[in-house]
Coordinates of C-alpha atoms in Angstrom, one line a residue:
Chain A
M1 CA 15.1 -28.0 -6.7
F2 CA 18.3 -25.8 -6.6
D3 CA 20.2 -25.9 -9.8
I4 CA 23.3 -23.7 -9.9
T5 CA 23.3 -23.6 -13.6
T6 CA 19.9 -21.9 -13.8
Q7 CA 20.5 -18.4 -15.2
L8 CA 18.1 -16.1 -13.3
F9 CA 18.4 -13.2 -15.8
E10 CA 18.1 -15.2 -19.1
G11 CA 14.8 -16.1 -20.7
K12 CA 13.9 -17.6 -24.1
D13 CA 13.7 -14.4 -26.1
I14 CA 14.4 -11.8 -23.4
R15 CA 16.9 -11.1 -20.7
F16 CA 17.0 -8.8 -17.7
G17 CA 19.6 -6.1 -17.7
P18 CA 20.6 -3.0 -15.7
M19 CA 19.3 0.4 -16.6
D20 CA 21.4 2.2 -19.3
H21 CA 21.6 5.8 -18.3
E22 CA 22.7 6.9 -21.8
K23 CA 20.5 5.0 -24.2
D24 CA 17.3 4.0 -22.2
P25 CA 15.8 7.5 -21.5
E26 CA 15.3 8.3 -25.1
I27 CA 13.3 5.0 -25.6
E28 CA 11.3 5.2 -22.4
S29 CA 10.4 8.8 -23.2
K30 CA 8.6 7.5 -26.3
W31 CA 6.6 5.1 -24.1
T32 CA 5.5 7.8 -21.8
H33 CA 4.0 9.7 -24.7
D34 CA 1.7 6.8 -25.3
A35 CA -1.2 7.5 -22.9
G36 CA -2.8 4.2 -23.6
F37 CA 0.3 2.4 -22.4
M38 CA 0.9 4.6 -19.4
R39 CA -2.7 4.2 -18.1
M40 CA -2.3 0.4 -18.2
Y41 CA 1.2 0.5 -16.8
E42 CA 0.5 2.8 -13.8
I43 CA -2.4 4.1 -11.8
E44 CA -0.5 7.4 -11.2
P45 CA -1.8 10.0 -13.6
A46 CA -0.2 9.5 -17.1
R47 CA 2.1 12.3 -18.2
P48 CA 4.7 12.5 -20.9
M49 CA 8.4 12.6 -19.8
S50 CA 11.4 13.9 -21.6
A51 CA 14.6 12.0 -21.9
A52 CA 16.3 14.4 -19.5
M53 CA 13.5 14.0 -16.9
L54 CA 13.8 10.2 -17.1
K55 CA 17.6 10.4 -16.7
K56 CA 17.1 12.3 -13.5
Q57 CA 14.5 9.7 -12.4
Y58 CA 16.9 6.8 -13.0
E59 CA 19.5 8.5 -10.8
K60 CA 16.8 9.0 -8.1
L61 CA 15.8 5.3 -8.5
E62 CA 19.4 4.1 -8.1
K63 CA 19.8 6.2 -4.9
Q64 CA 16.5 4.8 -3.5
I65 CA 17.7 1.2 -4.3
E66 CA 20.9 1.9 -2.4
E67 CA 19.3 3.6 0.6
E68 CA 15.9 1.9 1.1
K69 CA 16.9 -1.6 0.0
D70 CA 13.3 -2.4 -0.8
L71 CA 13.4 -2.4 -4.6
Y72 CA 14.9 -4.5 -7.4
Y73 CA 14.7 -2.9 -10.8
F74 CA 15.4 -4.7 -14.1
T75 CA 15.2 -3.6 -17.7
I76 CA 13.8 -6.1 -20.1
R77 CA 15.8 -6.5 -23.2
A78 CA 15.3 -8.5 -26.4
K79 CA 17.9 -11.2 -26.5
A80 CA 18.4 -10.8 -30.2
D81 CA 19.7 -7.3 -30.2
D82 CA 19.8 -6.2 -26.5
R83 CA 17.2 -3.5 -27.4
L84 CA 15.2 -2.1 -24.4
I85 CA 11.6 -3.5 -24.5
G86 CA 10.2 -3.1 -21.0
K87 CA 10.7 -2.8 -17.2
A88 CA 10.3 -5.3 -14.5
L89 CA 10.2 -4.4 -10.8
I90 CA 10.0 -6.0 -7.4
R91 CA 9.1 -3.2 -5.1
W92 CA 7.8 -2.3 -1.6
I93 CA 9.7 -5.3 -0.2
E94 CA 8.9 -5.9 3.5
W95 CA 11.8 -8.2 4.5
T96 CA 10.5 -9.2 7.9
N97 CA 7.1 -10.1 6.5
G98 CA 8.4 -11.7 3.3
N99 CA 6.1 -9.7 1.1
C100 CA 6.6 -7.6 -2.0
Y101 CA 4.7 -6.2 -5.0
I102 CA 5.7 -6.9 -8.6
H103 CA 5.2 -4.6 -11.5
L104 CA 6.1 -4.9 -15.2
G105 CA 5.4 -3.5 -18.6
I106 CA 6.3 -3.9 -22.3
G107 CA 6.7 -0.4 -23.6
S108 CA 6.2 -0.5 -27.3
A109 CA 3.0 -1.8 -29.0
D110 CA 5.2 -3.7 -31.5
D111 CA 6.7 -5.8 -28.8
R112 CA 3.4 -6.8 -27.2
R113 CA 1.5 -10.1 -27.8
K114 CA 4.8 -11.9 -28.3
G115 CA 5.0 -13.6 -25.0
F116 CA 7.8 -11.3 -23.7
G117 CA 5.6 -10.1 -20.8
A118 CA 4.9 -13.7 -19.7
Q119 CA 8.6 -14.6 -19.9
A120 CA 9.5 -11.6 -17.8
L121 CA 6.8 -12.3 -15.2
G122 CA 8.0 -15.9 -14.9
M123 CA 11.6 -14.6 -14.3
L124 CA 10.5 -12.0 -11.8
I125 CA 8.5 -14.5 -9.7
R126 CA 11.5 -16.9 -9.8
F127 CA 13.8 -14.1 -8.6
A128 CA 11.5 -13.2 -5.8
F129 CA 11.2 -16.7 -4.5
A130 CA 14.4 -18.4 -5.5
E131 CA 16.8 -15.6 -4.9
L132 CA 15.2 -13.1 -2.5
N133 CA 13.5 -16.0 -0.5
L134 CA 10.3 -14.0 -0.1
F135 CA 7.2 -15.7 1.3
R136 CA 4.7 -14.2 -1.2
V137 CA 4.4 -12.0 -4.2
S138 CA 1.6 -9.4 -4.6
A139 CA 0.3 -7.5 -7.5
R140 CA -2.2 -4.6 -7.8
I141 CA -4.1 -4.5 -11.0
P142 CA -7.0 -2.2 -12.1
E143 CA -10.0 -4.2 -13.2
Y144 CA -9.9 -2.6 -16.7
N145 CA -6.5 -4.2 -17.4
E146 CA -7.9 -7.5 -18.5
A147 CA -4.8 -8.6 -20.3
A148 CA -2.7 -8.3 -17.1
I149 CA -5.3 -10.1 -15.0
A150 CA -5.4 -13.0 -17.5
L151 CA -1.6 -13.2 -17.5
F152 CA -1.2 -13.2 -13.7
K153 CA -4.0 -15.8 -13.3
K154 CA -2.1 -18.0 -15.7
F155 CA 0.8 -17.9 -13.4
G156 CA -1.3 -19.1 -10.5
F157 CA -2.0 -15.7 -8.8
V158 CA -5.2 -15.7 -6.7
E159 CA -7.5 -12.8 -6.5
E160 CA -7.4 -11.8 -2.8
V161 CA -8.8 -8.3 -2.5
R162 CA -11.2 -6.3 -4.6
R163 CA -11.0 -2.7 -3.5
R164 CA -14.4 -1.4 -4.8
Q165 CA -14.4 1.8 -6.8
A166 CA -10.9 2.7 -5.7
L167 CA -10.0 4.2 -9.1
D168 CA -11.5 6.8 -11.3
R169 CA -10.8 6.9 -15.1
D170 CA -12.7 8.2 -18.0
G171 CA -15.5 9.4 -15.8
R172 CA -16.3 6.2 -14.0
R173 CA -15.1 4.4 -10.9
W174 CA -13.2 1.0 -11.3
D175 CA -12.1 -1.6 -8.8
L176 CA -8.5 -2.2 -7.9
V177 CA -7.8 -5.9 -7.6
V178 CA -5.0 -7.3 -5.4
F179 CA -3.5 -10.7 -6.4
G180 CA -1.2 -12.9 -4.4
L181 CA 1.0 -15.9 -5.1
L182 CA 2.6 -17.9 -2.2
K183 CA 6.0 -19.5 -2.5
D184 CA 4.5 -23.0 -1.7
E185 CA 2.1 -22.6 -4.6
W186 CA 5.0 -21.6 -7.0
V187 CA 7.1 -24.5 -5.8
N188 CA 4.3 -27.0 -6.5
Q189 CA 3.6 -25.5 -9.9
A190 CA 7.3 -25.8 -10.8
Q191 CA 7.2 -29.5 -10.0
V192 CA 4.1 -30.2 -12.2
Chain B
M1 CA -24.0 21.6 11.4
K2 CA -22.5 18.7 13.3
D3 CA -19.6 19.0 15.7
L4 CA -16.8 17.4 13.8
F5 CA -14.4 17.2 16.8
R6 CA -16.7 15.8 19.5
G7 CA -18.2 12.4 19.8
E8 CA -20.1 10.7 22.7
L9 CA -16.9 9.5 24.6
V10 CA -14.0 11.4 23.0
R11 CA -12.9 14.6 21.3
L12 CA -10.3 15.3 18.7
T13 CA -7.3 17.5 19.6
A14 CA -4.0 18.7 18.5
E15 CA -1.3 18.0 21.1
E16 CA 2.0 19.8 21.9
P17 CA 4.9 17.7 20.7
D18 CA 6.3 17.1 24.2
V19 CA 2.9 15.9 25.5
R20 CA 2.4 13.5 22.6
A21 CA 6.0 12.2 22.7
K22 CA 5.7 11.4 26.4
V23 CA 2.6 9.2 25.8
E24 CA 4.2 7.5 22.8
V25 CA 7.2 6.5 24.9
H26 CA 4.8 4.8 27.2
W27 CA 2.6 3.2 24.4
Q28 CA 5.6 1.8 22.5
R29 CA 6.5 -0.4 25.5
D30 CA 3.3 -2.3 24.9
T31 CA 4.3 -4.7 22.1
E32 CA 0.7 -6.2 22.0
F33 CA -0.5 -2.7 21.0
H34 CA 2.2 -2.3 18.4
R35 CA 1.6 -5.7 16.8
L36 CA -2.2 -5.1 16.7
A37 CA -1.8 -1.7 15.2
D38 CA 1.1 -2.1 12.8
S39 CA 2.8 -4.6 10.5
N40 CA 6.5 -3.5 10.8
P41 CA 8.7 -4.8 13.6
A42 CA 8.2 -3.4 17.1
G43 CA 10.9 -0.9 18.0
M44 CA 11.8 1.8 20.5
E45 CA 12.5 5.4 19.9
S46 CA 13.7 8.1 22.3
E47 CA 11.5 10.8 23.6
K48 CA 13.7 13.3 22.0
K49 CA 13.4 11.8 18.6
L50 CA 9.7 11.4 18.9
K51 CA 9.3 15.0 20.0
A52 CA 11.3 16.2 17.0
W53 CA 9.0 14.1 14.8
F54 CA 5.8 15.6 16.2
E55 CA 7.3 19.1 16.1
K56 CA 7.9 18.7 12.4
R57 CA 4.5 17.4 11.9
N58 CA 2.9 20.3 13.8
E59 CA 4.9 22.8 11.8
D60 CA 3.8 21.2 8.5
G61 CA 0.2 21.5 9.7
F62 CA -2.6 19.7 7.8
K63 CA -1.2 18.9 4.3
P64 CA -3.7 18.3 1.6
E65 CA -2.9 14.6 1.8
R66 CA -2.5 14.1 5.6
Y67 CA -4.9 14.7 8.5
P68 CA -3.6 13.5 11.9
F69 CA -5.6 13.9 15.2
S70 CA -5.0 13.1 18.8
V71 CA -7.9 11.7 20.9
R72 CA -8.9 12.6 24.4
T73 CA -11.7 11.2 26.6
L74 CA -14.5 13.6 27.4
D75 CA -14.9 12.7 31.0
E76 CA -11.3 12.8 32.2
D77 CA -9.6 14.6 29.4
K78 CA -7.1 11.8 29.1
L79 CA -5.0 11.4 26.0
I80 CA -5.7 7.8 24.9
G81 CA -5.0 7.5 21.2
F82 CA -4.9 8.9 17.7
F83 CA -6.1 8.5 14.2
G84 CA -5.0 9.9 10.9
L85 CA -6.4 10.1 7.4
W86 CA -4.1 9.8 4.4
L87 CA -5.6 10.9 1.1
D88 CA -5.1 9.7 -2.4
L89 CA -6.0 13.1 -4.0
I90 CA -6.2 11.7 -7.6
Y91 CA -8.7 9.0 -6.8
N92 CA -10.4 10.7 -3.8
E93 CA -9.8 8.0 -1.4
A94 CA -8.7 8.1 2.3
W95 CA -6.8 5.5 4.3
V96 CA -7.3 5.3 8.0
G97 CA -4.7 4.6 10.7
I98 CA -6.2 4.4 14.2
G99 CA -5.0 3.2 17.6
I100 CA -5.8 3.4 21.3
G101 CA -2.4 3.3 23.2
E102 CA -4.0 3.3 26.6
R103 CA -5.1 -0.4 26.9
E104 CA -7.6 0.1 29.7
F105 CA -9.7 1.9 27.1
W106 CA -9.9 -1.1 24.7
G107 CA -13.2 -2.9 24.2
K108 CA -15.3 -0.1 25.7
G109 CA -16.7 1.7 22.7
Y110 CA -14.0 4.4 22.5
G111 CA -12.6 3.0 19.2
T112 CA -16.1 2.9 17.7
D113 CA -16.7 6.5 18.7
M114 CA -13.3 7.5 17.2
M115 CA -14.1 5.7 14.0
K116 CA -17.5 7.5 13.8
L117 CA -15.7 10.8 14.0
C118 CA -13.1 9.7 11.5
L119 CA -15.7 8.7 8.9
Q120 CA -17.7 11.9 9.5
Y121 CA -14.6 13.9 8.9
A122 CA -13.6 12.0 5.8
F123 CA -17.0 12.1 4.2
T124 CA -18.3 15.5 5.2
E125 CA -15.1 17.6 5.5
L126 CA -12.6 15.9 3.1
N127 CA -15.5 14.7 0.8
V128 CA -13.8 11.5 -0.3
H129 CA -15.4 8.8 -2.4
R130 CA -14.3 5.9 -0.2
V131 CA -12.4 5.2 3.0
S132 CA -10.1 2.2 3.3
L133 CA -8.2 0.4 6.0
G134 CA -6.2 -2.8 6.6
L135 CA -6.0 -4.9 9.8
H136 CA -4.5 -8.1 11.0
A137 CA -6.7 -11.2 10.9
Y138 CA -5.5 -11.8 14.5
N139 CA -7.3 -8.7 15.6
P140 CA -11.0 -9.7 15.7
R141 CA -11.9 -6.9 18.1
A142 CA -10.9 -4.3 15.5
L143 CA -12.8 -6.2 12.8
R144 CA -16.0 -6.1 14.8
S145 CA -15.5 -2.4 15.5
Y146 CA -14.9 -1.5 11.9
E147 CA -17.9 -3.6 10.8
K148 CA -20.0 -1.7 13.3
A149 CA -18.8 1.6 11.8
G150 CA -20.0 0.4 8.3
F151 CA -16.8 -0.9 6.7
R152 CA -17.2 -4.0 4.4
L153 CA -14.6 -6.7 4.1
E154 CA -13.1 -6.6 0.6
G155 CA -10.6 -9.3 0.9
R156 CA -7.7 -11.1 2.6
T157 CA -4.1 -11.1 1.6
R158 CA -2.7 -14.5 2.7
G159 CA 0.3 -14.6 5.0
D160 CA 1.6 -11.1 4.4
V161 CA 2.5 -10.5 8.0
A162 CA 5.0 -12.6 10.0
R163 CA 4.7 -12.5 13.8
G164 CA 6.0 -15.1 16.2
G165 CA 7.6 -17.1 13.5
E166 CA 4.3 -17.6 11.6
H167 CA 2.6 -16.0 8.7
H168 CA -0.8 -14.3 9.3
D169 CA -3.4 -12.9 6.9
S170 CA -4.3 -9.2 6.6
L171 CA -7.9 -8.1 6.1
W172 CA -8.8 -5.2 3.8
M173 CA -12.0 -3.1 4.3
G174 CA -13.7 -0.2 2.6
I175 CA -16.7 1.9 2.9
L176 CA -18.2 3.9 0.0
R177 CA -19.6 7.4 0.4
E178 CA -23.1 6.2 -0.6
E179 CA -23.0 3.4 1.9
W180 CA -22.1 5.9 4.7
I181 CA -24.9 8.2 3.7
L182 CA -27.4 5.4 3.8
M183 CA -26.2 4.6 7.3
Q184 CA -26.6 8.1 8.5
N185 CA -30.2 8.0 7.3
G186 CA -30.8 4.9 9.4
E187 CA -31.2 2.6 6.4
P188 CA -30.5 -1.1 7.0
Q189 CA -27.2 -2.3 5.4

């Protein structure tokens, strides 16, 4: 049910904010030096990035957002002190098909296991369905990222595709799993 | 060594941009073809624009991550379609895009012959670990053809393509190198 007072960018302990070109690169640079985090966050090869490299990347991202119109990018911030703790994205939006992929990560180990990721995921899904009016939300998760798989399942995501041996890390092949959540399923959940 | 570019019904070619642009103008009029082959909205592009696009692609040549081919019939030398392989170089995977624009060649084994050449190229020349593709659930002819070529169904994304005011599923298939090799040796699947 539509409620105009619902704040889309406010969670219990976190909020969504824009990128901060001045302060964020320094913090995100630290995350990229944590290979363990990077390999869970992305299937692209992990590599450390300097603050200056990230600054350039943010500018490129903002240009892409303006030109391609297929990406929504939020920084996740701790409500208490507005500190940057993660990133949350809706990307590869196909407007005519109503499909998109969501992607998120909590950058520092100190901020994990506190429910911030779950709050951010709930807000991302709500934004995709209640504001962007998409038909479905997809997520691509490597089989070795068990924490992410458990979290997405908790939110009602259904395993739809298992791309056998699509990844290669630490000398062995791994499946890449595609999850999907339909708007109807989300609406029904919200009512329960 | 096997002939990589010659099957039983078709051969693989590189076409001049003006030749390819001319047939594309003809193919894009067929929205059934477009909606079977693609998931973006059908559209129309000028011959000039298409020609420029193919010119650029020919100039770029084969990039390490992109291998496009045109397809001609062996008996009449008619340009009927295309396929391309896009590589993920990190994970050694190839994605296939394939289509027969000349609809009188649908359902006659040409697509199966093309896919045979496509897999042979992917596994014996590009040496990938797996080959992947996606198709629409409303394209059962393609599903049968890909199964015949050795692809296995790996899942179904629900309602991720909207056509005619309805949502339709997409199917996702893959074939592993070891599965393809067993098939070449005539082993039952």
